[in-house]
Coordinates of C-alpha atoms in Angstrom, one line a residue:
M1 CA 83.9 70.6 114.9
R2 CA 85.3 67.7 115.1
A3 CA 86.9 65.5 111.4
S4 CA 84.7 62.6 110.1
A5 CA 85.0 58.9 112.1
A6 CA 85.9 58.5 108.9
R7 CA 89.4 60.2 108.6
R8 CA 89.8 59.9 112.3
A9 CA 89.8 55.7 111.4
A10 CA 91.8 56.8 108.5
R11 CA 94.2 58.4 110.5
E12 CA 94.4 55.5 112.9
V13 CA 95.4 53.1 110.5
I14 CA 98.0 55.4 109.0
T15 CA 99.9 56.3 112.2
R16 CA 100.1 52.5 113.8
V17 CA 101.3 51.7 109.9
R18 CA 104.1 53.9 110.0
E19 CA 104.8 53.4 113.9
R20 CA 104.5 49.3 113.9
D21 CA 106.0 48.9 110.6
A22 CA 102.2 47.3 110.0
Y23 CA 100.7 45.6 107.6
A24 CA 97.8 47.8 105.8
H25 CA 95.0 45.6 105.3
E26 CA 95.3 43.7 109.1
T27 CA 95.5 46.9 110.8
L28 CA 92.6 48.4 108.5
D29 CA 91.2 45.1 109.7
A30 CA 91.5 45.9 113.3
V31 CA 90.8 49.8 113.7
L32 CA 87.5 49.8 111.4
R33 CA 86.3 46.6 113.7
E34 CA 87.0 49.2 116.9
K35 CA 85.4 51.7 115.6
H36 CA 82.3 50.1 114.4
L37 CA 81.5 52.5 111.3
D38 CA 78.7 52.1 109.0
A39 CA 79.1 50.7 105.6
R40 CA 79.7 54.6 103.8
D41 CA 82.1 55.8 106.7
A42 CA 83.9 52.7 106.7
G43 CA 84.8 52.5 103.1
L44 CA 85.8 55.9 103.4
A45 CA 88.3 55.7 105.8
T46 CA 89.6 52.2 103.8
R47 CA 89.8 54.4 100.2
L48 CA 91.7 57.5 102.5
A49 CA 93.9 55.0 104.4
Y50 CA 94.8 53.1 101.4
G51 CA 95.5 55.6 99.0
V52 CA 98.0 57.8 101.8
I53 CA 100.2 54.8 102.6
G54 CA 100.5 53.8 99.0
A55 CA 101.1 57.4 98.2
R56 CA 102.4 58.6 101.4
G57 CA 106.4 59.3 100.5
T58 CA 104.9 61.6 97.3
L59 CA 101.9 62.9 100.1
E60 CA 104.5 64.4 102.2
K61 CA 107.5 66.0 99.7
A62 CA 104.3 68.2 98.6
V63 CA 103.4 68.9 102.3
M64 CA 105.9 70.5 102.8
R65 CA 106.4 71.7 98.9
G66 CA 104.7 74.9 100.6
L67 CA 106.1 75.8 103.6
S68 CA 109.3 77.4 104.4
E69 CA 112.8 75.2 104.6
G70 CA 113.3 73.6 107.8
T71 CA 109.5 73.5 109.0
G72 CA 109.4 71.0 110.8
I73 CA 106.3 68.7 111.4
E74 CA 105.7 65.5 113.9
D75 CA 105.1 62.5 112.3
L76 CA 101.6 62.4 114.5
V77 CA 100.5 65.9 112.7
M78 CA 102.3 64.8 109.3
D79 CA 99.7 61.3 109.5
A80 CA 96.5 64.0 110.1
L81 CA 98.1 66.2 107.2
V82 CA 98.8 64.0 104.5
I83 CA 95.1 62.8 104.0
G84 CA 94.3 66.1 103.6
A85 CA 96.9 66.2 100.6
Y86 CA 95.6 62.6 99.0
E87 CA 92.0 64.9 98.6
V88 CA 93.1 67.4 97.5
L89 CA 95.7 66.2 95.1
F90 CA 94.4 62.3 94.1
S91 CA 90.1 62.5 95.2
A92 CA 86.9 64.0 94.5
T93 CA 86.5 65.9 97.4
A94 CA 85.8 69.3 97.7
V95 CA 88.4 71.6 99.0
H96 CA 86.8 73.3 101.7
A97 CA 86.2 70.4 103.1
A98 CA 89.8 69.3 102.3
V99 CA 91.2 71.8 104.3
S100 CA 88.6 72.2 106.9
E101 CA 88.3 68.5 107.8
T102 CA 92.3 68.5 108.0
V103 CA 93.2 71.6 110.2
E104 CA 89.9 69.7 112.7
L105 CA 92.3 66.4 111.9
V106 CA 95.5 68.2 113.4
R107 CA 93.3 70.0 115.5
D108 CA 92.0 66.7 117.6
L109 CA 95.7 65.3 117.6
Q110 CA 97.7 69.1 118.3
P111 CA 96.0 72.0 119.1
R112 CA 99.3 74.4 118.3
A113 CA 99.9 72.9 114.8
A114 CA 96.0 73.8 113.2
G115 CA 97.7 77.4 112.2
L116 CA 100.4 75.4 110.4
A117 CA 98.0 72.7 109.4
N118 CA 95.7 75.6 107.5
A119 CA 98.4 77.3 106.1
A120 CA 100.0 74.1 104.6
M121 CA 96.9 72.6 102.8
R122 CA 96.1 76.1 102.0
R123 CA 99.9 75.7 99.3
L124 CA 99.1 73.2 98.8
V125 CA 95.6 73.9 97.4
E126 CA 97.3 77.6 95.6
S127 CA 99.4 74.9 93.6
A128 CA 97.9 71.7 93.1
G129 CA 95.9 73.0 89.6
D130 CA 99.6 72.4 88.2
F131 CA 100.1 68.4 89.8
P132 CA 102.0 67.2 89.3
W133 CA 104.7 70.1 88.6
G134 CA 105.5 68.4 85.1
D135 CA 105.0 66.6 81.9
A136 CA 104.0 62.7 83.1
D137 CA 104.2 62.0 79.6
T138 CA 107.9 62.7 79.3
D139 CA 109.5 63.9 83.2
T140 CA 109.3 60.1 85.1
A141 CA 110.0 62.2 88.4
A142 CA 106.2 63.8 87.5
L143 CA 105.0 60.5 86.4
A144 CA 105.9 59.1 89.3
R145 CA 104.1 62.5 91.3
K146 CA 101.1 61.9 89.2
F147 CA 100.9 58.4 90.7
G148 CA 102.7 58.8 94.0
H149 CA 105.2 56.0 93.3
P150 CA 108.7 56.3 94.5
D151 CA 111.1 58.1 91.4
W152 CA 113.3 54.7 91.3
L153 CA 110.0 52.7 90.9
T154 CA 108.7 54.1 88.7
E155 CA 111.9 54.4 87.0
L156 CA 112.4 50.5 86.9
L157 CA 108.8 50.0 85.6
V158 CA 109.5 52.5 82.5
A159 CA 113.1 50.5 81.2
D160 CA 111.2 47.5 82.2
L161 CA 106.9 47.4 80.7
G162 CA 107.8 50.1 79.0
R163 CA 105.8 53.7 79.6
E164 CA 102.5 52.6 78.6
G165 CA 102.8 49.9 80.7
A166 CA 104.7 51.2 82.9
T167 CA 101.2 54.1 83.7
E168 CA 98.8 50.9 83.1
M169 CA 100.0 49.4 86.3
L170 CA 100.8 53.1 88.3
A171 CA 97.8 53.9 87.5
A172 CA 96.2 50.7 88.6
D173 CA 98.2 50.5 92.0
M174 CA 96.1 53.0 93.2
E175 CA 92.6 51.6 92.6
P176 CA 91.5 47.7 94.9
A177 CA 92.8 45.3 92.8
P178 CA 89.8 42.7 91.9
F179 CA 88.7 40.4 93.9
F180 CA 89.8 36.7 92.1
I181 CA 88.1 33.0 93.6
A182 CA 88.9 29.8 92.2
Q183 CA 86.6 27.1 91.7
L184 CA 88.2 23.9 93.9
P185 CA 86.7 20.9 91.3
H186 CA 86.4 18.7 94.0
V187 CA 83.7 20.5 96.0
G188 CA 81.6 21.2 93.0
S189 CA 81.5 23.4 89.5
L190 CA 82.0 26.9 88.1
Q191 CA 78.2 26.7 88.4
E192 CA 76.9 25.8 91.7
L193 CA 80.5 27.9 93.1
S194 CA 78.2 30.6 91.0
E195 CA 75.3 30.1 92.5
A196 CA 76.7 30.1 95.8
L197 CA 78.5 33.3 95.7
V198 CA 75.1 35.3 94.8
S199 CA 73.6 33.4 97.2
D200 CA 75.8 35.5 99.6
G201 CA 75.3 39.2 97.6
A202 CA 78.8 38.5 96.4
D203 CA 77.5 39.2 92.3
P204 CA 80.1 36.8 90.6
Q205 CA 81.5 37.5 87.4
P206 CA 83.0 35.4 84.5
C207 CA 86.7 35.5 83.9
V208 CA 88.6 35.4 81.1
L209 CA 90.4 32.7 82.8
E210 CA 88.3 28.9 83.7
G211 CA 88.0 28.0 86.8
C212 CA 87.8 31.9 87.6
L213 CA 84.8 34.1 88.8
V214 CA 85.7 38.2 89.7
A215 CA 83.6 38.8 92.8
G216 CA 81.6 42.0 91.5
E217 CA 81.1 42.7 95.2
P218 CA 84.3 41.9 97.0
S219 CA 82.9 42.8 100.7
A220 CA 80.2 40.9 100.3
A221 CA 82.9 37.7 99.0
R222 CA 84.7 37.9 102.3
R223 CA 82.0 37.6 104.2
S224 CA 80.4 35.1 102.1
K225 CA 80.3 31.3 103.7
T226 CA 81.5 29.8 100.2
V227 CA 85.0 31.8 101.2
T228 CA 85.2 32.1 104.4
E229 CA 84.8 27.6 104.8
R230 CA 87.0 27.4 102.3
K231 CA 84.8 25.8 99.8
A232 CA 86.5 28.1 96.9
L233 CA 90.0 29.7 97.1
V234 CA 90.2 33.5 96.8
M235 CA 93.7 33.5 94.4
D236 CA 94.3 35.7 92.1
A237 CA 93.8 34.6 88.6
G238 CA 97.9 35.4 87.4
A239 CA 98.5 32.6 90.9
Q240 CA 95.0 30.6 89.0
L241 CA 97.3 30.9 85.4
A242 CA 100.6 29.3 86.6
V243 CA 98.9 26.0 88.6
E244 CA 96.8 25.9 85.5
I245 CA 100.1 25.6 83.6
A246 CA 101.7 23.0 86.0
D247 CA 99.2 21.1 85.4
D248 CA 99.8 17.4 83.9
P249 CA 96.5 15.3 84.0
E250 CA 99.5 12.2 83.2
A251 CA 101.7 13.3 86.2
E252 CA 102.0 11.0 89.0
V253 CA 105.1 13.3 91.6
L254 CA 104.4 16.8 91.9
V255 CA 106.5 19.0 94.2
E256 CA 105.3 22.9 94.4
V257 CA 108.9 25.3 96.2
G258 CA 108.1 27.9 98.3
A259 CA 104.6 26.8 98.9
G260 CA 103.7 28.9 101.8
R261 CA 100.2 28.1 103.6
G262 CA 99.5 26.5 100.1
S263 CA 96.7 27.6 97.9
K264 CA 99.0 26.2 94.6
S265 CA 99.4 23.4 96.1
L266 CA 95.4 22.9 97.5
L267 CA 93.9 23.5 93.9
A268 CA 96.4 21.4 91.9
A269 CA 95.2 18.7 94.1
S270 CA 91.6 19.5 94.0
K271 CA 91.9 19.7 90.4
A272 CA 94.0 15.8 90.3
A273 CA 91.4 14.8 93.0
A274 CA 88.0 15.8 90.8
R275 CA 89.5 13.5 87.4
R276 CA 90.3 10.8 90.2
Q277 CA 94.5 11.6 89.4
S278 CA 96.0 9.6 91.4
L279 CA 98.8 11.8 92.5
R280 CA 101.7 12.2 95.3
L281 CA 102.4 16.1 96.2
V282 CA 104.8 16.9 97.8
A283 CA 104.3 20.9 99.4
A284 CA 108.4 22.0 100.4
D285 CA 108.6 25.2 102.1
L286 CA 111.4 27.0 104.8
H287 CA 109.0 28.0 107.4
G288 CA 107.1 24.1 108.4
F289 CA 104.1 26.4 110.6
K290 CA 103.2 27.5 106.9
L291 CA 102.8 24.6 105.7
E292 CA 101.0 23.1 109.0
A293 CA 97.7 25.5 107.9
L294 CA 98.1 23.5 104.5
L295 CA 97.7 20.2 106.4
G296 CA 94.5 21.8 107.8
A297 CA 93.6 23.3 105.2
A298 CA 93.6 20.0 102.8
Q299 CA 92.3 17.6 105.6
A300 CA 89.4 20.4 106.1
L301 CA 88.6 19.6 102.4
G302 CA 88.4 16.3 102.5
L303 CA 91.8 16.3 99.7
P304 CA 93.8 13.1 99.6
A305 CA 96.7 13.7 102.1
I306 CA 99.5 16.4 100.8
E307 CA 103.0 15.4 102.2
T308 CA 105.1 18.2 103.1
V309 CA 108.7 19.0 103.8
T310 CA 110.5 21.9 105.6
V311 CA 113.6 22.6 104.1
D312 CA 116.1 25.3 102.4
A313 CA 115.5 24.8 98.6
T314 CA 118.7 26.4 98.1
S315 CA 120.9 24.7 99.3
P316 CA 122.9 22.0 97.6
D317 CA 122.4 18.8 99.5
S318 CA 118.4 19.5 100.2
D319 CA 116.2 17.0 101.3
F320 CA 112.8 17.2 99.4
G321 CA 111.5 13.2 100.6
I322 CA 112.2 12.5 96.8
A323 CA 115.3 11.8 94.7
D324 CA 116.7 13.7 92.2
G325 CA 114.7 12.9 88.9
E326 CA 111.7 11.1 90.4
A327 CA 109.4 14.3 89.5
D328 CA 107.1 15.1 86.8
V329 CA 106.2 18.9 87.2
V330 CA 108.4 20.9 89.8
L331 CA 106.2 24.6 90.7
I332 CA 108.7 26.9 92.1
D333 CA 106.8 30.0 93.9
A334 CA 110.3 32.2 94.4
P335 CA 110.6 34.7 96.7
C336 CA 110.6 38.0 95.6
S337 CA 110.0 41.5 96.1
G338 CA 106.0 41.7 95.3
L339 CA 106.2 44.7 92.5
G340 CA 103.0 42.9 91.1
T341 CA 101.2 42.8 93.8
L342 CA 101.3 46.3 95.3
R343 CA 97.8 47.8 94.5
R344 CA 97.3 44.9 97.7
H345 CA 99.9 45.8 99.5
P346 CA 100.1 49.3 99.2
D347 CA 102.8 49.8 102.4
R348 CA 104.6 48.2 100.2
I349 CA 105.2 50.7 97.9
W350 CA 107.0 53.1 99.8
R351 CA 109.1 50.0 101.6
A352 CA 110.0 48.4 98.9
K353 CA 113.4 49.0 98.0
P354 CA 115.8 48.1 94.5
E355 CA 118.4 46.5 96.7
E356 CA 116.5 44.2 96.9
I357 CA 116.5 43.2 94.0
E358 CA 119.3 41.7 93.2
S359 CA 119.6 39.2 96.3
L360 CA 115.9 37.9 95.2
A361 CA 117.4 37.3 92.1
A362 CA 120.2 35.8 93.9
L363 CA 117.6 33.8 95.5
G364 CA 115.3 32.4 92.1
A365 CA 118.8 31.2 90.9
A366 CA 119.9 29.5 93.4
L367 CA 116.4 27.9 93.7
L368 CA 116.4 27.1 90.3
E369 CA 119.8 25.6 89.9
R370 CA 119.0 22.8 93.0
C371 CA 115.2 22.3 92.0
T372 CA 115.5 21.4 88.6
R373 CA 117.2 18.1 89.4
L374 CA 114.2 17.1 90.6
V375 CA 112.4 16.7 87.2
K376 CA 112.3 13.3 85.4
P377 CA 113.5 13.4 82.1
G378 CA 110.7 14.5 79.7
G379 CA 108.6 16.4 83.2
F380 CA 109.0 20.0 83.2
V381 CA 109.1 23.0 85.6
V382 CA 107.7 26.1 85.8
Y383 CA 109.3 29.1 87.5
S384 CA 106.8 31.8 89.2
T385 CA 107.1 35.1 90.4
C386 CA 104.8 37.8 91.7
T387 CA 107.0 40.4 90.3
V388 CA 107.6 42.5 87.3
A389 CA 111.5 43.8 87.3
R390 CA 112.9 41.7 84.5
R391 CA 115.9 41.5 86.9
E392 CA 113.7 39.0 89.3
N393 CA 112.1 37.1 86.1
E394 CA 113.8 37.2 82.7
D395 CA 117.5 37.2 83.4
V396 CA 116.9 34.7 86.3
I397 CA 116.2 32.2 83.2
E398 CA 118.3 33.2 80.6
G399 CA 121.2 32.5 83.7
F400 CA 119.7 29.7 83.7
L401 CA 119.3 28.5 80.8
A402 CA 123.0 29.9 80.1
S403 CA 124.2 27.6 82.8
A404 CA 126.2 24.2 82.5
A405 CA 122.5 23.2 84.9
G406 CA 120.3 24.7 82.5
R407 CA 121.9 23.2 79.3
G408 CA 119.2 20.0 79.3
F409 CA 116.3 22.2 79.7
E410 CA 114.5 24.1 76.9
L411 CA 112.3 27.3 77.1
A412 CA 108.5 26.1 76.8
I413 CA 105.9 28.8 74.6
L414 CA 103.2 29.3 76.4
A415 CA 101.2 31.8 74.4
D416 CA 98.6 28.2 73.7
A417 CA 97.9 27.8 77.3
V418 CA 97.2 31.9 77.6
P419 CA 93.6 33.3 77.4
I420 CA 93.0 35.5 74.5
E421 CA 92.7 38.6 76.1
W422 CA 95.7 37.8 78.7
Q423 CA 97.9 37.5 74.6
D424 CA 100.2 40.8 75.0
F425 CA 101.4 39.5 78.9
V426 CA 103.5 36.5 76.3
T427 CA 106.8 38.0 76.0
A428 CA 108.8 37.6 73.1
D429 CA 110.7 34.2 74.6
G430 CA 107.2 32.4 75.3
C431 CA 106.9 33.4 79.1
F432 CA 103.8 34.9 80.8
R433 CA 104.5 38.5 82.8
S434 CA 101.0 40.1 84.0
H435 CA 101.2 43.6 84.9
P436 CA 98.2 45.4 86.9
R437 CA 95.6 47.0 84.6
A438 CA 92.3 47.6 85.6
G439 CA 90.2 44.3 86.1
G440 CA 93.2 42.3 85.4
P441 CA 95.8 40.1 87.2
D442 CA 98.7 41.1 89.5
G443 CA 102.1 41.1 88.4
H444 CA 103.4 37.2 87.5
F445 CA 105.2 35.9 86.3
V446 CA 105.7 32.1 84.5
A447 CA 107.6 30.0 82.4
R448 CA 108.1 26.4 81.8
L449 CA 111.1 24.6 81.6
T450 CA 110.9 21.4 80.3
R451 CA 113.9 18.6 80.8
V452 CA 114.7 17.1 77.2
Q453 CA 118.2 15.6 78.6

């Protein structure tokens, strides 16, 4: 008896991600195309692959926990065993099915390791009733195991979000992220967008944020013409809020720094075009190929020309094509650790390193120091990240305001710009900092700094 097609496909994804240091979503898409699974098997393969990749470190330790010290397991065999461990510890799969399927999966890959697989799985089953092997309410290591995250990351989340917020985020990281869609107002109304998505089978539902919908059927939304033809943008609700906070109907010049492929620039341009606002929009990024994609998308959408500048925005003498003090709004999309988007990128959960945070915080500080010079008195800067780490967020803002460059700026209170349902994400200083939770946005940080002199 062979292991199920879904488990074989999941194992293939897991192996490719490990061997090639590949992105989980791209690898999964490729394998599903190759294997031609039906909808049910594709769904199971997706859940297993994403779940295992996101909890890999915990699962490997769980497998080894019941084996003799010094037992060696080949990487390919471990790729199969962690699937079984995930099913035993984190899913509702019947124990006997998890054990037998895992043994067959290993037998397929390495017949001589089938006995070892059987022993490892049965010992794991014996101890699974006590998982996470500690009190997750008081023991941070047990909390990390309960949700399959690294110890250092769990400790950071508890320190920065509190235990309740950390637990909420850890649980959300183990579930699929909501599929948020942003209306492009120059294309049509929200009602028209909703009707188009209904006809595509996407089951659109209202979001607490104006101009935002969430797909009840994400797979249908991904295939819909509305999305593939970019009549709307696939964009997390927290990122949409950052654009809303940066939106100024009176602005004449807006600069987005770190624009990438430009979802925020496209949404900002669409808002301006819908109200016939004459807005000069400059999109800056270190990578020119990303800006080329942005220009192509803007042209396809019939948006007014967006200027692009390939530039190192941290350099003190960087040239943005506009003079310092000329912009009404500067939106800084700062490079960050991406800890707020781990449920969308499970491969990052165990690849992220604590030492990255300090260097990325320094990069954000350098961007603020240079790019705030672009804004005119009375204008404002929006600083946005997709991380929940305080060191990359509040600490960067506090450091800037305490510096010589920041003395002419004041931190705005964003409570009035944030939906009532998200008010608990407004910090004591008036910034917005969300963390993933069921049905909610990813982890985003947004601060608005007004230049007063």
